[in-house]
CSV table of C-alpha atoms in Angstrom, one decimal:
chain,number,residue,atom,x,y,z
A,1,MET,CA,10.4,-16.9,-4.7
A,2,ASN,CA,6.8,-17.6,-3.5
A,3,ILE,CA,8.0,-17.4,0.1
A,4,VAL,CA,9.8,-14.1,-0.5
A,5,LEU,CA,6.7,-12.6,-2.1
A,6,TRP,CA,4.5,-13.8,0.8
A,7,ILE,CA,6.9,-12.3,3.3
A,8,LEU,CA,6.8,-9.0,1.4
A,9,GLN,CA,3.0,-9.1,1.1
A,10,MET,CA,2.6,-9.6,4.9
A,11,THR,CA,5.1,-6.9,5.7
A,12,LEU,CA,3.6,-4.4,3.3
A,13,ALA,CA,0.1,-5.2,4.5
A,14,THR,CA,1.0,-4.7,8.1
A,15,LYS,CA,2.7,-1.4,7.4
A,16,ILE,CA,-0.2,-0.2,5.2
A,17,ILE,CA,-2.8,-1.1,7.8
A,18,ALA,CA,-0.9,0.7,10.5
A,19,THR,CA,-0.7,3.7,8.2
A,20,ALA,CA,-4.4,3.6,7.4
A,21,PHE,CA,-5.3,3.6,11.0
A,22,SER,CA,-2.9,6.4,11.9
A,23,HIS,CA,-4.2,8.5,9.0
A,24,ALA,CA,-7.8,7.9,9.9
A,25,PHE,CA,-7.6,8.8,13.6
A,26,LYS,CA,-4.9,11.6,13.4
A,27,TYR,CA,-6.2,15.1,12.8
A,28,SER,CA,-4.0,18.0,11.8
A,29,GLY,CA,-5.2,21.3,10.6
A,30,MET,CA,-3.2,21.1,7.4
A,31,TYR,CA,-5.0,18.0,6.2
A,32,ASN,CA,-8.5,17.7,4.6
A,33,ARG,CA,-10.2,15.4,7.0
A,34,PRO,CA,-12.7,13.7,4.5
A,35,LEU,CA,-9.8,13.2,2.1
A,36,MET,CA,-7.7,11.5,4.8
A,37,ILE,CA,-10.6,9.2,5.7
A,38,ILE,CA,-11.0,8.2,2.0
A,39,VAL,CA,-7.3,7.6,1.7
A,40,SER,CA,-7.3,5.5,4.9
A,41,VAL,CA,-10.2,3.3,3.6
A,42,LEU,CA,-8.5,2.8,0.3
A,43,LEU,CA,-5.2,1.9,2.0
A,44,PHE,CA,-7.0,-0.6,4.2
A,45,ILE,CA,-8.8,-2.2,1.3
A,46,CYS,CA,-5.6,-2.6,-0.7
A,47,ALA,CA,-3.8,-4.1,2.4
A,48,VAL,CA,-6.5,-6.6,2.8
A,49,GLY,CA,-6.3,-7.3,-1.0
A,50,LEU,CA,-2.6,-8.2,-0.6
A,51,VAL,CA,-3.3,-11.1,1.9
A,52,VAL,CA,-6.9,-12.1,1.3
A,53,ARG,CA,-5.8,-14.8,-1.1
A,54,ALA,CA,-4.3,-16.8,1.8
A,55,ALA,CA,-7.6,-16.9,3.7
A,56,ILE,CA,-10.3,-17.3,1.0
A,57,GLU,CA,-10.5,-18.2,-2.7
A,58,VAL,CA,-10.6,-14.9,-4.7
A,59,PRO,CA,-9.6,-14.3,-8.3
A,60,GLN,CA,-5.8,-14.3,-8.9
A,61,TRP,CA,-5.8,-10.8,-10.2
A,62,VAL,CA,-6.8,-9.2,-6.8
A,63,THR,CA,-3.3,-9.3,-5.3
A,64,PRO,CA,-1.4,-7.7,-8.2
A,65,LEU,CA,-4.2,-5.1,-8.6
A,66,ALA,CA,-4.0,-4.2,-4.9
A,67,ALA,CA,-0.2,-3.9,-5.1
A,68,ALA,CA,-0.4,-1.8,-8.3
A,69,ILE,CA,-2.9,0.6,-6.7
A,70,LEU,CA,-0.7,0.8,-3.6
A,71,ALA,CA,2.3,1.7,-5.9
A,72,VAL,CA,0.3,4.5,-7.5
A,73,MET,CA,-0.8,5.7,-4.0
A,74,MET,CA,2.9,5.8,-2.9
A,75,ILE,CA,3.7,8.0,-5.9
A,76,VAL,CA,0.9,10.4,-4.8
A,77,ALA,CA,2.1,10.2,-1.2
A,78,PHE,CA,5.6,11.0,-2.3
A,79,ILE,CA,4.4,14.1,-4.2
A,80,PHE,CA,2.3,15.1,-1.2
A,81,HIS,CA,5.1,14.7,1.3
A,82,LEU,CA,7.4,16.8,-0.9
A,83,ASN,CA,5.0,19.7,-0.5
A,84,CYS,CA,4.7,19.2,3.3
A,85,PRO,CA,7.1,19.6,6.1
A,86,GLU,CA,7.2,15.8,6.4
A,87,HIS,CA,10.4,15.1,4.5
A,88,PRO,CA,11.5,12.1,6.5
A,89,PHE,CA,8.5,10.2,5.1
A,90,ILE,CA,9.8,10.5,1.6
A,91,ILE,CA,12.2,7.6,2.1
A,92,ALA,CA,9.4,5.4,3.4
A,93,ASP,CA,7.3,6.3,0.4
A,94,ILE,CA,10.1,5.2,-1.9
A,95,ILE,CA,10.6,1.9,-0.1
A,96,LEU,CA,6.9,1.1,0.0
A,97,PHE,CA,6.6,2.0,-3.7
A,98,VAL,CA,9.4,-0.4,-4.6
A,99,MET,CA,7.9,-3.2,-2.5
A,100,SER,CA,4.4,-2.6,-4.0
A,101,LEU,CA,5.8,-2.6,-7.5
A,102,PHE,CA,7.8,-5.8,-6.9
A,103,ILE,CA,4.8,-7.6,-5.5
A,104,ALA,CA,2.6,-6.5,-8.4
A,105,PHE,CA,5.1,-7.7,-10.9
A,106,GLY,CA,6.0,-10.8,-9.0
A,107,ARG,CA,2.4,-11.9,-8.5
A,108,ARG,CA,1.4,-11.1,-12.0
A,109,PHE,CA,4.3,-12.6,-14.0
A,110,ILE,CA,6.8,-14.5,-11.8
A,111,VAL,CA,4.7,-16.5,-9.3
A,112,PRO,CA,1.0,-16.0,-9.9
A,113,LEU,CA,-1.3,-17.2,-7.1
């Protein structure tokens, strides 16, 4: 189970970092630019929080907290994408939400780091 969680953490971190960079450098008139920068920074911090435990010794609650924050952000993204013409991203929001929730639960209760 530990290997499955690490694979999910790396996959989710890679996707979230790519999303953070695309949101930070993409500009569209329908988005509030400062809000997009804040969201991008928060996404990047959470993505690093998912995998930082592999590189350095940090408290064990960092990974589940980062995954839980990402799950909440995916709910907000889902609501945001419902109100925008970006309906294909709704499925990605649901998949990323489930992955984040599974990692948060798995790292908190099943296989803590």
